[in-house]
Amino acid sequence: MSAAETVVRGACHHDCPDTCAWEVTVRGGVAVNLRGDPAHPFTDGQLCPKVNPFLDRVYHPDRLLRPLRRSGSKGAGRFEPISWDAAIAEIAERISTAVARHGGETVLPYSSDGTQGLVQRGVLAERFFAALGATRLNRHFCGVTAWYGAADVLGLPLGADPEEIAGARTIVLWGTNTLLTNRHMWPYIETARNSGATVIVVDPVGTMTAQRADWHVQPRPGTDVALVLGLIGVLDRERLIDEERLAASAGGWPELRSEARSLSLGEAAAVTGLDEADIVRLAHRIAHEQPAVLRALIGMEHREHGRDIHRSVAALAAVAGVGYMRSTQVFFDTALADLAPPAGPQRVVNASALGEVLVDAGLNPPVTVLVNYGCNPAVVAPDQNRVIAGLERDDLFTVVIEQFMTDTARYADIVLPTTTAIEHLDLMNAWGHLYVSLNLPAIDPVGECLPNNEIFRRLAGALELDGPGLADSDERVARDLLASGHPWLDGITYERLEREGWARLAVPPGWSALTEREVPLAPRPLSDAAGAPDNTSASGDNGDAAPRATLDAAAPFRHLGPLQLGALRYQPAMESPSGDAALARRYPLSLMSPKQHQRFLNSFYGGFAHHLPNPPRPRLEISSDDAEARGIAEDDRVRVFNDRGELFVEATITDRLQRGLVAVPFGWWAGDAAGRTVNVLTNATRGDPDANVGTAAFFDTLVEVESAPNSTIAADTLAEAETEPASELS
């Protein structure tokens, strides 16, 4: 092994708008340093606090390094090592038997964005499950409801170049804790503020971003639509709208104006809990201090009417003429298209419905095989009690592809060890800026770990599946994605990314979804293209040769037509203080489960002591008024409960929250309340008429809190999984 030092370029795989470019220093085959790429305009040499120690995760002593078979009861975490051949053979045999008995839909793939890389996230997995005829999963934990809400107005949820925020005079951060979850945007905001811009945060919680803003507008949770109607009403009454421009660029303005006029300023103030003067002031600021930027991320979508909330914010941007900047994810959705075969007629399951699906005795066919990768549903899915009950089923064969013994992995029959981003090839999109990166493997896989795609290639071979692209190499997949022919990918080749690490999309300067109504789309593969033979070498490297799939000759443009406004009406969620009155009397407190720690934002880090705050367990945040009314003092043990379950935690009394609102952070691994987390309480309802579409209403959850001094707080996290023999796993 050479002791020479090399630097390998790559990018962070997290589900995060920043998608930081990084550099890995490797010495003697060992990754010894990780830093942000100083040349990348958005990363600017800085990684976030959770990613800075990422190499500790790669070489963590608890890392899963070889396949495991369950040797105890489900959930007990007792496993024994087995070989890859034995693991693949057992999985293939169990899938074959289940499919022969029930059909392909008995297999449920379950995944999310544990890695957001376009290659490893699921290209081969999607092809594998399509070839099986498995149940299809709508991975709608995040983003999709916001996507639809923005698209209702804009045609597609396109945004604008986020770097242009530096030139704004008014910046409205609506439902986004930018400093925590989009921290590389903050320098652009500070640049604007140093030039005189005003930073306004609209959020029901006094987040760290709200505390750093010039003005925090704090409406009641879930009342955003009423606030938007109030703002539009002010703009309309005071003739601050360019009626001629709006008539030429948007449809449905008369209907929207009628709704805004039907809700008086006093009514808007009463619903939102804001002063009338503050609503007027915000409307004036947006209208008079331009350019104004309205940036919203996905926090607002986790509600029953989340789609309407995002539609309302997009409508406000259109009416006021400001630059709507929800995100830039769709730049990649339209430019980088997987060449997988189209989805078949299989049934569809929403990711938030996992609990109800797994315990549904009447489901036909039943789910008897669960293959989980890139997700920890025992922690992150709502309706946690039913999720756990389903995972405990003796007749459910569960495969978990993981790096560590997560709460979900403890219920697996077979656990397969997968690589980290340091160890595999990937193509990194971004949904918060306009750069694409190639992530090259910096080191060989640790132990016996394999990339996700290689695992699905082996499973496809063992099952003798006959499907297009099932044997494609990772490089082949990346090359095909880049070769879509989309105009925004002009000049971005695999070879260029190998040399330079990253490249900016060829999006025209100043492009904005509010003004540009013709959108380039990736050409679709010809009907027989996906089945064409792969003539590349085993490595997938064919230099600058044409991609495997033959594409249409020209990239079409979609004419989006005028912006669509239309009627918009505030509706309280059923599970809210203004919804079901009987339910609200029993459970008078609204519960939110936000991300709130810099080093610990999600389940990916929820089991690691050095990422957790001190004390290392989740706590309930509650206002002083609500605490006093319940006889609760700082650090008291409390019971948080509703009809779904209960959680025992300690209390923190805070001024960040309004009266009637409590919060327990998202993403912790189990440990308290008999192995439960905040999702034992959260609402799995989907607001869309099609319950298989959109995110769950996590934030429309009602609870009550009571002092529970005699309860016990469990260990900070579950005990480490027992293995047989332990020495075999080191």
XYZ file of C-alpha atoms in Angstrom:
730
model
C 0.000 0.000 0.000
C 1.421 3.366 -1.042
C 2.078 5.957 1.641
C 1.668 8.795 -0.883
C -0.807 11.509 0.033
C -3.609 12.261 -2.421
C -6.638 14.542 -2.395
C -9.898 13.195 -3.794
C -12.803 15.485 -4.641
C -16.385 14.678 -3.813
C -19.526 16.129 -2.276
C -21.776 15.685 0.726
C -24.612 13.207 0.281
C -27.035 14.638 2.838
C -30.604 15.686 2.084
C -29.680 19.339 2.430
C -29.994 22.330 0.089
C -26.282 23.125 0.435
C -24.788 19.935 -1.103
C -21.269 20.949 -0.132
C -18.307 20.059 -2.295
C -15.504 18.486 -0.257
C -11.938 17.281 -0.494
C -10.698 14.094 1.168
C -7.017 13.736 1.966
C -5.920 10.091 1.777
C -2.633 8.750 3.092
C -1.680 5.095 2.747
C -5.244 4.180 1.771
C -6.716 5.860 4.867
C -8.822 9.020 4.777
C -7.078 11.388 7.194
C -8.753 14.725 6.548
C -12.011 16.101 5.186
C -12.643 19.749 4.366
C -14.979 21.870 2.277
C -13.738 22.713 -1.202
C -12.406 26.282 -0.940
C -12.921 26.894 -4.660
C -16.617 25.984 -4.664
C -18.602 29.260 -4.650
C -21.377 28.005 -2.390
C -19.349 25.771 -0.050
C -16.528 28.315 0.228
C -14.292 25.867 2.096
C -16.713 25.342 4.992
C -18.548 22.178 5.958
C -21.276 22.205 8.586
C -20.765 21.108 12.225
C -22.423 17.744 11.652
C -20.274 16.842 8.612
C -16.911 18.134 9.846
C -16.327 14.922 11.888
C -17.689 12.632 9.141
C -14.503 10.567 8.992
C -15.195 9.535 12.595
C -18.334 7.889 11.256
C -16.454 6.121 8.459
C -14.030 4.531 10.931
C -16.381 4.273 13.917
C -15.841 1.093 15.986
C -19.592 0.357 15.826
C -19.708 0.468 12.028
C -21.342 -2.594 10.450
C -18.615 -4.326 8.453
C -20.114 -7.622 7.335
C -23.557 -9.131 6.718
C -25.558 -10.242 9.764
C -28.408 -12.682 10.365
C -30.835 -12.240 13.239
C -30.285 -14.723 16.082
C -32.765 -13.386 18.658
C -36.236 -11.904 18.753
C -37.080 -8.973 16.511
C -35.979 -5.731 18.098
C -33.570 -7.371 20.527
C -30.584 -6.530 18.334
C -28.968 -9.983 18.506
C -27.215 -11.036 15.299
C -24.534 -13.395 14.019
C -22.158 -12.809 11.095
C -22.740 -14.559 7.770
C -21.036 -14.374 4.383
C -22.231 -12.216 1.510
C -22.983 -15.314 -0.570
C -25.130 -16.755 2.199
C -26.931 -13.465 2.775
C -27.707 -12.897 -0.914
C -28.836 -16.504 -1.338
C -31.164 -16.332 1.673
C -32.699 -13.035 0.589
C -33.203 -14.296 -2.968
C -34.835 -17.495 -1.721
C -37.209 -15.625 0.623
C -38.179 -13.132 -2.091
C -38.723 -15.901 -4.646
C -40.944 -17.853 -2.265
C -42.964 -14.776 -1.294
C -43.460 -13.638 -4.899
C -44.458 -17.129 -6.004
C -47.149 -17.178 -3.308
C -48.438 -13.607 -3.336
C -47.100 -11.895 -6.459
C -44.538 -9.108 -6.758
C -46.537 -6.564 -4.752
C -45.841 -8.548 -1.588
C -42.380 -6.916 -1.684
C -42.231 -3.346 -0.356
C -39.073 -1.269 -0.933
C -38.709 1.429 1.696
C -36.164 4.200 1.385
C -35.616 7.913 1.638
C -32.673 10.269 1.254
C -30.139 8.686 3.593
C -27.971 9.380 0.595
C -29.153 11.987 -1.880
C -26.606 10.997 -4.502
C -28.344 10.343 -7.794
C -26.449 7.100 -8.408
C -26.545 5.365 -5.022
C -29.913 6.693 -3.841
C -31.747 4.156 -5.895
C -31.153 3.850 -9.643
C -30.349 0.141 -9.533
C -32.829 -0.379 -6.704
C -35.643 1.159 -8.760
C -34.807 -1.062 -11.696
C -34.596 -4.103 -9.412
C -38.005 -3.549 -7.829
C -39.577 -2.681 -11.182
C -38.350 -6.007 -12.554
C -39.902 -7.773 -9.536
C -43.218 -5.986 -9.970
C -42.937 -4.861 -6.339
C -45.181 -2.368 -4.599
C -44.096 1.158 -5.477
C -43.221 3.622 -2.732
C -43.990 7.329 -2.929
C -41.061 8.712 -0.933
C -42.985 11.779 0.142
C -41.478 12.459 3.563
C -40.260 15.886 2.452
C -40.393 18.236 -0.487
C -43.230 16.829 -2.557
C -46.103 18.747 -0.968
C -44.043 21.938 -1.268
C -43.268 20.921 -4.873
C -46.957 20.614 -5.740
C -47.928 23.825 -3.968
C -45.347 25.851 -5.853
C -46.177 24.116 -9.130
C -49.859 25.007 -8.727
C -48.832 28.625 -9.300
C -45.613 28.408 -11.296
C -46.338 25.374 -13.465
C -43.189 23.737 -12.115
C -41.602 24.489 -8.723
C -38.732 26.379 -10.248
C -36.938 29.113 -8.402
C -34.111 31.465 -9.179
C -30.381 31.528 -8.619
C -30.058 31.657 -4.804
C -26.764 33.541 -5.062
C -28.736 36.524 -6.378
C -30.213 36.978 -2.921
C -27.092 39.025 -2.175
C -28.575 41.866 -4.241
C -31.973 41.976 -2.514
C -33.325 44.898 -0.480
C -35.931 42.816 1.360
C -35.377 39.165 2.260
C -38.326 37.212 3.640
C -37.357 33.786 5.006
C -40.712 32.038 5.293
C -40.819 28.784 7.237
C -37.082 28.156 6.976
C -34.497 28.019 9.755
C -31.789 29.070 7.326
C -28.912 29.309 9.788
C -29.489 25.704 10.837
C -30.598 23.892 7.693
C -29.283 26.084 4.854
C -26.269 27.687 6.517
C -24.287 28.327 3.323
C -27.051 30.668 2.178
C -26.423 32.920 5.180
C -23.268 34.667 3.822
C -25.301 35.840 0.805
C -27.970 37.143 3.186
C -25.346 38.951 5.243
C -23.905 40.487 2.083
C -27.330 41.896 1.277
C -27.838 43.107 4.841
C -24.460 44.848 4.846
C -25.710 46.749 1.798
C -28.865 47.824 3.599
C -31.280 44.921 3.144
C -33.817 43.991 5.814
C -34.053 40.325 6.832
C -37.523 39.192 7.904
C -38.355 35.741 9.261
C -41.919 34.401 9.200
C -42.035 31.456 11.594
C -44.199 30.385 14.557
C -41.022 29.437 16.451
C -38.261 31.741 17.634
C -35.552 29.811 15.800
C -31.874 30.756 15.750
C -32.550 32.347 12.359
C -35.437 34.374 13.769
C -33.165 35.560 16.563
C -30.630 36.829 14.009
C -33.217 38.513 11.784
C -34.082 42.202 11.729
C -37.731 41.373 12.260
C -39.442 38.166 13.411
C -43.071 37.821 12.317
C -44.539 35.063 14.502
C -47.961 33.858 13.300
C -49.861 31.047 14.949
C -48.833 27.651 13.561
C -50.523 26.687 10.299
C -52.146 30.089 9.657
C -49.868 31.088 6.770
C -52.694 31.201 4.204
C -54.614 33.706 6.322
C -51.470 35.836 6.597
C -50.956 35.772 2.829
C -54.580 36.749 2.201
C -54.177 39.587 4.689
C -51.045 40.800 2.908
C -52.642 40.599 -0.529
C -55.663 42.449 0.865
C -53.420 45.317 2.012
C -51.628 45.449 -1.359
C -54.989 45.458 -3.148
C -56.691 48.121 -1.022
C -53.711 50.454 -1.155
C -53.240 49.984 -4.920
C -49.748 48.556 -4.527
C -50.242 45.897 -7.219
C -49.316 46.370 -10.853
C -52.699 45.315 -12.238
C -51.608 45.577 -15.863
C -48.573 43.369 -15.353
C -50.576 40.857 -13.339
C -53.341 40.661 -15.940
C -50.741 39.949 -18.614
C -48.755 37.359 -16.664
C -51.234 35.504 -14.459
C -54.616 33.839 -14.553
C -57.040 33.606 -11.657
C -56.282 37.028 -10.166
C -59.968 38.050 -9.853
C -60.702 34.884 -7.873
C -57.713 35.381 -5.577
C -58.539 39.047 -5.060
C -62.127 38.135 -4.170
C -60.888 35.747 -1.469
C -58.472 38.348 -0.101
C -61.226 40.940 0.036
C -63.542 38.522 1.851
C -61.065 38.217 4.740
C -60.792 41.545 6.509
C -57.540 42.773 7.969
C -59.016 42.332 11.436
C -59.977 38.740 10.666
C -56.514 37.983 9.295
C -54.995 39.405 12.463
C -57.354 37.406 14.669
C -56.549 34.121 12.883
C -52.780 34.635 12.796
C -52.445 36.242 16.216
C -50.535 39.181 14.682
C -51.218 42.863 15.075
C -52.982 44.491 12.143
C -50.208 47.072 12.002
C -47.589 44.340 11.515
C -49.473 42.837 8.577
C -49.676 46.276 6.958
C -46.013 46.948 7.694
C -44.911 43.651 6.103
C -47.005 44.309 2.991
C -45.511 47.786 2.640
C -41.983 46.475 3.075
C -42.428 43.879 0.329
C -44.039 46.400 -2.023
C -41.774 49.386 -1.508
C -38.333 47.921 -0.786
C -37.517 45.958 -3.911
C -35.931 43.817 -5.151
C -37.578 41.608 -2.573
C -36.882 37.907 -2.229
C -39.279 35.414 -0.718
C -37.429 32.232 0.221
C -39.406 29.333 1.616
C -38.221 25.803 2.305
C -40.179 22.739 3.324
C -41.099 23.204 6.996
C -44.588 24.497 6.140
C -45.525 21.461 4.098
C -45.782 19.167 7.125
C -49.416 20.120 7.623
C -52.804 18.942 6.442
C -53.083 22.007 4.185
C -49.377 22.266 3.444
C -49.955 22.372 -0.295
C -52.204 25.433 0.062
C -49.624 27.090 2.315
C -46.913 26.743 -0.314
C -49.352 27.762 -3.043
C -50.195 30.892 -1.060
C -46.551 31.936 -0.647
C -45.918 31.422 -4.360
C -49.065 33.434 -5.128
C -47.858 36.271 -2.899
C -44.579 36.341 -4.823
C -46.468 36.493 -8.117
C -48.845 39.227 -6.960
C -46.143 41.355 -5.358
C -43.698 40.806 -8.201
C -40.940 39.472 -5.985
C -38.487 36.690 -6.783
C -39.969 33.428 -5.518
C -37.074 31.244 -4.398
C -38.413 28.108 -2.744
C -35.510 26.009 -3.954
C -33.731 24.935 -7.110
C -34.299 21.218 -6.827
C -36.274 21.074 -10.025
C -33.335 22.368 -12.045
C -31.931 18.886 -11.494
C -35.225 17.058 -11.696
C -35.610 18.350 -15.224
C -31.962 18.170 -16.254
C -30.848 14.849 -14.795
C -33.248 12.040 -15.612
C -32.772 8.372 -14.759
C -33.102 6.133 -17.774
C -35.008 3.473 -15.844
C -38.081 1.883 -17.416
C -41.390 3.617 -16.708
C -43.249 2.573 -13.579
C -45.698 -0.268 -14.039
C -49.249 -0.680 -12.794
C -48.230 -1.874 -9.332
C -49.980 -0.525 -6.272
C -48.539 2.545 -4.606
C -47.866 3.166 -0.910
C -47.059 6.525 0.659
C -43.973 6.416 2.878
C -45.932 7.985 5.730
C -48.427 5.115 5.646
C -45.895 2.429 6.595
C -47.500 1.721 9.960
C -51.010 1.264 8.624
C -49.786 -0.838 5.704
C -47.730 -3.215 7.830
C -50.551 -3.882 10.332
C -53.408 -4.036 7.809
C -54.682 -7.616 8.089
C -56.921 -7.126 5.057
C -54.246 -5.896 2.667
C -54.200 -8.028 -0.474
C -51.570 -9.109 -1.131
C -49.983 -8.582 2.280
C -46.527 -7.100 2.566
C -44.371 -10.075 3.544
C -40.963 -8.744 2.410
C -39.636 -5.327 3.407
C -36.358 -4.076 1.935
C -35.173 -0.931 3.712
C -32.273 1.261 2.616
C -31.317 4.900 3.107
C -33.900 5.346 5.849
C -34.618 4.603 9.507
C -38.442 4.358 9.553
C -38.627 3.065 13.117
C -37.555 6.604 14.038
C -38.613 8.937 11.212
C -42.031 7.611 10.140
C -45.159 8.927 11.862
C -47.577 6.670 13.760
C -44.601 4.971 15.382
C -46.499 2.454 17.486
C -47.987 0.835 14.395
C -44.644 0.984 12.560
C -43.003 -0.950 15.396
C -45.925 -3.391 15.591
C -45.497 -4.081 11.881
C -41.747 -4.571 12.148
C -42.333 -7.083 14.938
C -44.474 -9.352 12.717
C -43.091 -12.870 12.608
C -44.299 -13.325 9.018
C -42.496 -10.228 7.729
C -39.044 -10.867 6.257
C -37.067 -7.654 6.634
C -33.786 -6.734 4.952
C -32.014 -3.569 6.103
C -29.091 -2.072 4.208
C -27.240 0.102 6.706
C -23.987 1.457 8.103
C -24.906 1.101 11.793
C -27.305 -0.850 13.986
C -30.169 1.645 13.825
C -33.535 1.208 15.516
C -34.907 -0.211 12.250
C -31.961 -2.555 11.737
C -32.659 -4.126 15.132
C -35.881 -5.558 13.661
C -34.206 -6.970 10.532
C -33.794 -10.616 9.604
C -30.765 -9.780 7.458
C -28.595 -6.665 7.788
C -26.304 -5.775 4.879
C -23.415 -3.333 5.429
C -23.237 -0.467 2.955
C -20.570 2.061 2.088
C -20.411 5.735 3.023
C -19.964 8.526 0.488
C -16.198 8.388 1.101
C -16.144 4.849 -0.339
C -18.306 4.921 -3.471
C -18.938 6.821 -6.680
C -21.909 9.156 -6.908
C -23.300 12.138 -8.762
C -24.519 14.838 -6.421
C -27.404 17.078 -7.311
C -28.389 20.101 -5.258
C -31.761 21.521 -4.400
C -30.426 24.773 -2.992
C -27.916 25.960 -5.600
C -26.914 25.472 -9.227
C -23.852 23.216 -8.998
C -23.476 19.524 -9.764
C -20.603 17.485 -8.305
C -18.999 14.148 -8.998
C -18.211 12.217 -5.822
C -15.271 9.907 -6.451
C -14.488 7.104 -3.977
C -11.583 8.275 -1.832
C -10.837 4.919 -0.178
C -11.663 1.276 -0.659
C -14.784 0.089 1.170
C -14.169 -0.523 4.854
C -14.521 -4.167 5.908
C -16.899 -6.044 3.606
C -19.183 -3.064 2.929
C -20.656 -2.706 -0.556
C -22.309 0.237 -2.346
C -26.101 0.141 -2.559
C -26.013 -0.403 -6.310
C -23.665 -3.388 -6.037
C -25.998 -5.002 -3.501
C -28.917 -4.715 -5.904
C -26.789 -5.961 -8.817
C -26.002 -9.103 -6.794
C -29.625 -9.596 -5.765
C -30.772 -9.204 -9.373
C -28.242 -11.820 -10.456
C -29.258 -14.255 -7.732
C -32.918 -13.904 -8.704
C -32.038 -14.118 -12.424
C -34.109 -11.007 -13.105
C -34.461 -9.919 -16.689
C -34.729 -6.166 -16.647
C -33.055 -3.234 -18.416
C -29.958 -1.728 -16.850
C -29.723 -4.157 -13.927
C -26.022 -4.781 -14.549
C -25.026 -1.171 -15.292
C -21.915 0.011 -13.502
C -22.100 3.082 -11.293
C -20.036 5.024 -13.779
C -22.395 4.010 -16.568
C -25.326 5.331 -14.556
C -23.557 8.636 -13.885
C -22.609 9.047 -17.541
C -26.160 8.388 -18.685
C -27.550 10.932 -16.240
C -25.168 13.592 -17.503
C -25.894 12.714 -21.146
C -29.590 13.571 -21.031
C -29.135 16.327 -23.608
C -30.677 18.960 -21.355
C -29.513 22.505 -22.265
C -28.629 23.278 -18.643
C -26.105 20.424 -18.780
C -24.313 21.799 -21.820
C -20.590 21.273 -21.429
C -20.891 19.202 -18.237
C -19.339 15.829 -19.006
C -18.111 13.032 -16.810
C -14.551 13.831 -17.862
C -14.928 17.475 -16.886
C -16.279 16.559 -13.457
C -13.421 14.087 -12.991
C -10.979 16.934 -13.593
C -12.761 19.766 -11.803
C -14.983 18.074 -9.235
C -18.024 20.262 -9.828
C -19.595 22.547 -12.409
C -22.295 25.184 -12.507
C -25.394 24.410 -14.512
C -25.722 26.385 -17.722
C -28.719 28.323 -16.424
C -28.949 31.756 -18.063
C -27.985 34.628 -15.722
C -30.989 36.209 -14.059
C -33.286 33.306 -14.888
C -36.430 33.388 -12.731
C -39.524 31.213 -12.751
C -41.718 34.297 -12.340
C -40.626 35.736 -15.670
C -39.360 32.808 -17.764
C -42.341 30.731 -18.821
C -40.536 28.408 -21.232
C -38.672 25.681 -19.398
C -36.222 23.212 -20.954
C -36.960 19.595 -20.096
C -34.720 16.558 -20.384
C -35.518 14.521 -23.496
C -37.123 11.217 -22.679
C -35.329 8.016 -23.735
C -36.755 6.254 -26.738
C -39.045 3.354 -25.863
C -36.407 0.735 -26.668
C -33.396 2.694 -25.454
C -33.368 1.443 -21.884
C -33.096 -2.090 -23.100
C -30.103 -1.496 -25.333
C -27.031 -3.564 -24.507
C -24.295 -2.079 -22.355
C -21.160 -2.227 -24.468
C -18.885 -0.528 -21.971
C -16.130 -2.158 -20.015
C -16.655 -3.539 -16.529
C -15.714 -0.155 -15.117
C -18.271 1.557 -17.313
C -15.605 3.837 -18.762
C -16.045 4.566 -22.440
C -14.352 7.949 -22.576
C -16.376 10.437 -24.591
C -18.378 7.790 -26.418
C -22.163 8.112 -26.732
C -24.205 6.998 -23.740
C -25.783 3.579 -23.657
C -29.306 4.895 -24.091
C -30.211 6.631 -27.334
C -32.007 9.888 -26.603
C -34.336 12.085 -28.608
C -32.382 14.462 -30.768
C -33.583 17.729 -29.250
C -34.484 18.775 -25.750
C -38.096 19.995 -25.766
C -39.223 23.124 -23.984
C -42.371 23.208 -21.916
C -44.404 26.370 -22.257
C -45.846 26.956 -18.809
C -48.282 29.644 -19.846
C -49.429 32.322 -17.415
C -48.952 32.025 -13.675
C -51.985 30.426 -12.037
C -53.458 32.144 -8.987
C -57.111 31.281 -8.359
C -59.241 31.075 -5.246
C -57.392 30.534 -1.981
C -59.067 30.076 1.384
C -57.699 29.556 4.871
C -58.816 26.260 6.420
C -57.722 25.120 9.865
C -56.446 21.563 10.079
C -58.764 19.077 11.710
C -56.082 18.328 14.307
C -55.483 21.897 15.396
C -56.846 24.242 18.078
C -59.341 25.621 15.529
C -60.237 22.249 14.021
C -62.000 19.395 15.814
C -63.297 21.160 18.927
C -63.770 17.992 20.970
C -60.240 16.808 20.194
C -58.790 20.240 20.988
C -60.491 20.239 24.387
C -58.822 16.953 25.291
C -55.471 17.861 23.741
C -55.131 21.664 23.827
C -51.443 21.945 22.873
C -50.061 21.927 19.323
C -46.888 19.854 18.941
C -44.113 20.574 16.473
C -41.118 18.281 15.941
C -38.469 20.509 14.346
C -34.798 20.041 13.605
C -32.965 22.220 16.090
C -29.363 21.122 16.765
C -26.426 22.102 14.557
C -24.572 18.800 14.908
C -27.681 16.653 14.890
C -30.452 17.326 12.396
C -31.855 13.923 11.610
C -31.771 10.205 12.245
C -28.437 9.905 10.410
C -26.712 11.249 13.536
C -29.309 10.388 16.179
C -27.352 7.480 17.639
C -23.949 9.127 18.029
C -23.021 10.597 21.400
C -20.565 13.188 20.048
C -23.286 14.680 17.828
C -25.918 14.963 20.549
C -26.514 18.017 22.741
C -26.085 17.941 26.486
C -28.001 16.353 28.111
C -28.058 13.692 25.398
C -31.811 13.070 25.237
C -34.758 14.868 23.669
C -36.608 17.388 25.805
C -40.000 19.049 25.658
C -39.952 22.795 25.076
C -42.965 24.576 26.600
C -43.866 28.221 27.213
C -43.812 29.578 30.751
C -47.583 30.198 30.669
C -48.368 26.620 29.647
C -45.855 25.208 32.119
C -47.243 27.264 35.003
C -50.805 26.207 34.185
C -49.725 22.572 34.505
C -47.475 22.911 37.518
C -44.360 22.106 35.482
C -40.934 23.486 36.370
C -37.616 23.430 34.488
C -36.153 19.889 34.203
C -39.356 18.252 35.494
C -40.184 14.866 34.029
C -43.353 15.094 32.006
C -45.697 12.876 30.050
C -46.586 14.079 26.538
C -49.549 12.128 25.189
C -52.474 11.828 22.799
C -54.582 8.984 21.413
C -51.617 7.597 19.443
C -49.200 7.131 22.324
C -47.114 8.756 25.003
C -43.586 10.023 25.506
C -41.736 10.663 28.774
C -39.151 13.439 28.601
C -37.816 16.351 30.638
C -39.132 19.885 30.291
C -37.405 23.054 29.152
C -39.295 26.290 29.730
C -38.621 28.692 26.875
C -39.679 31.984 25.360
C -39.098 30.641 21.807
C -42.636 29.288 21.668
C -46.057 30.882 21.758
C -48.610 29.864 24.341
C -50.371 26.702 23.193
C -47.368 25.380 21.235
C -44.860 22.781 22.448
C -41.926 21.162 20.670
C -39.944 17.921 20.840
C -37.055 17.616 18.347
C -37.096 15.169 15.451
C -34.539 12.490 14.630
C -33.467 10.972 17.952
C -33.029 7.247 18.092
C -35.279 5.445 20.575
C -34.472 5.223 24.231
C -37.208 6.985 26.098
C -40.806 5.857 26.644
C -40.229 2.159 25.976
C -38.170 2.735 22.855
C -40.287 5.496 21.368
C -39.548 8.949 19.948
C -41.649 12.002 19.108
C -43.181 10.135 16.160
C -45.155 8.004 18.595
C -47.365 11.127 18.741
C -47.266 12.610 15.247
C -50.077 12.769 12.719
C -49.765 10.492 9.667
C -52.661 12.153 7.798
C -51.894 13.226 4.227
C -53.700 16.366 3.132
C -53.889 15.632 -0.581
C -57.131 14.079 -1.880
C -54.940 11.193 -3.035
C -53.567 9.894 0.282
C -50.622 8.349 -1.549
C -49.407 11.823 -2.521
C -47.682 14.307 -0.262
C -46.107 14.429 3.144
C -47.764 13.599 6.443
C -49.164 16.365 8.657
C -46.422 15.891 11.273
C -46.911 19.433 12.611
C -50.706 19.210 12.870
C -50.511 17.175 16.055
C -52.410 17.871 19.273
C -51.160 16.684 22.661
C -51.501 17.275 26.359
C -48.645 17.496 28.830
C -48.690 16.589 32.496
C -46.138 16.319 35.247
C -44.885 12.745 35.682
C -42.362 12.850 38.536
C -42.476 9.114 39.176
C -41.788 8.120 35.588
C -38.379 6.831 34.576
C -36.258 8.279 31.821
C -34.623 5.460 29.908
C -30.973 5.350 28.886
C -29.907 8.037 26.455
C -30.103 5.583 23.580
C -30.828 1.920 23.250
C -28.043 -0.412 24.286
C -25.656 -1.442 21.580
C -26.775 -4.430 19.575
C -25.574 -7.754 20.914
C -23.640 -9.768 18.377
C -22.379 -13.308 18.264
C -19.400 -13.340 18.427
C -18.554 -9.654 18.926
C -14.932 -10.110 17.858
C -16.072 -11.183 14.406
C -17.490 -7.717 13.735
C -14.415 -5.624 14.430
